GROMACS .gro file of C-alpha atoms in nm:
model
   60
    1MET     CA    1  -0.359  -0.425  -0.985
    2LYS     CA    2  -0.113  -0.693  -0.935
    3THR     CA    3   0.156  -0.693  -0.782
    4LYS     CA    4   0.410  -0.639  -1.010
    5GLU     CA    5   0.218  -0.363  -1.107
    6ILE     CA    6   0.334  -0.161  -0.744
    7SER     CA    7   0.521   0.089  -0.673
    8ILE     CA    8   0.611   0.195  -0.326
    9ARG     CA    9   0.893   0.243  -0.066
   10ASP     CA   10   0.961   0.071   0.270
   11PRO     CA   11   0.624  -0.281   0.210
   12TYR     CA   12   0.457  -0.355   0.479
   13ILE     CA   13   0.195  -0.646   0.442
   14LEU     CA   14  -0.057  -0.680   0.748
   15PHE     CA   15  -0.328  -0.966   0.770
   16LYS     CA   16  -0.663  -0.918   0.954
   17ASP     CA   17  -0.962  -1.192   0.955
   18GLY     CA   18  -0.818  -1.327   0.565
   19VAL     CA   19  -0.728  -0.980   0.404
   20TYR     CA   20  -0.392  -0.881   0.320
   21TYR     CA   21  -0.335  -0.478   0.406
   22LEU     CA   22   0.000  -0.343   0.153
   23TYR     CA   23   0.119   0.018   0.328
   24GLY     CA   24   0.418   0.191   0.195
   25THR     CA   25   0.535   0.535   0.088
   26ARG     CA   26   0.489   0.675  -0.253
   27ALA     CA   27   0.730   0.807  -0.432
   28TYR     CA   28   0.709   1.023  -0.769
   29ASN     CA   29   1.079   1.106  -0.781
   30PHE     CA   30   1.268   0.841  -0.528
   31GLY     CA   31   1.481   1.087  -0.365
   32ALA     CA   32   1.284   1.396  -0.473
   33GLY     CA   33   1.072   1.363  -0.235
   34VAL     CA   34   0.770   1.162  -0.108
   35GLY     CA   35   0.500   1.161  -0.276
   36GLY     CA   36   0.251   1.049   0.018
   37PHE     CA   37   0.115   0.676   0.172
   38ASP     CA   38  -0.041   0.468   0.029
   39VAL     CA   39  -0.258   0.189   0.095
   40TYR     CA   40  -0.369  -0.214  -0.117
   41VAL     CA   41  -0.593  -0.459  -0.059
   42SER     CA   42  -0.611  -0.856  -0.140
   43SER     CA   43  -0.721  -1.185  -0.070
   44ASP     CA   44  -0.416  -1.391  -0.210
   45LEU     CA   45  -0.100  -1.145  -0.207
   46GLU     CA   46  -0.044  -1.105  -0.587
   47ASN     CA   47  -0.409  -0.909  -0.721
   48TRP     CA   48  -0.465  -0.605  -0.512
   49SER     CA   49  -0.696  -0.329  -0.499
   50GLU     CA   50  -0.647   0.034  -0.693
   51PRO     CA   51  -0.408   0.235  -0.409
   52VAL     CA   52  -0.566   0.461  -0.194
   53GLN     CA   53  -0.411   0.765   0.002
   54CYS     CA   54  -0.390   0.720   0.374
   55LYS     CA   55  -0.459   0.993   0.560
   56GLY     CA   56  -0.326   1.108   0.876
   57VAL     CA   57  -0.411   1.151   1.246
   58ARG     CA   58  -0.403   1.397   1.440
   59MET     CA   59  -0.360   1.269   1.827
   60GLY     CA   60  -0.447   1.468   2.175
   0.00000   0.00000   0.00000
């Protein structure tokens, strides 16, 4: 995927060991509800993997 094809809210990029991870809120009907949280992976900030849904982690 190209950067312009990604539609998420509240984006955040984490860089580790030469790889960029783009996290963001997926909203099918923005303002009406949240569809989940996705992560995309890239080595150049232009070409990204397909989204992978982030899964919650229970603490304790």
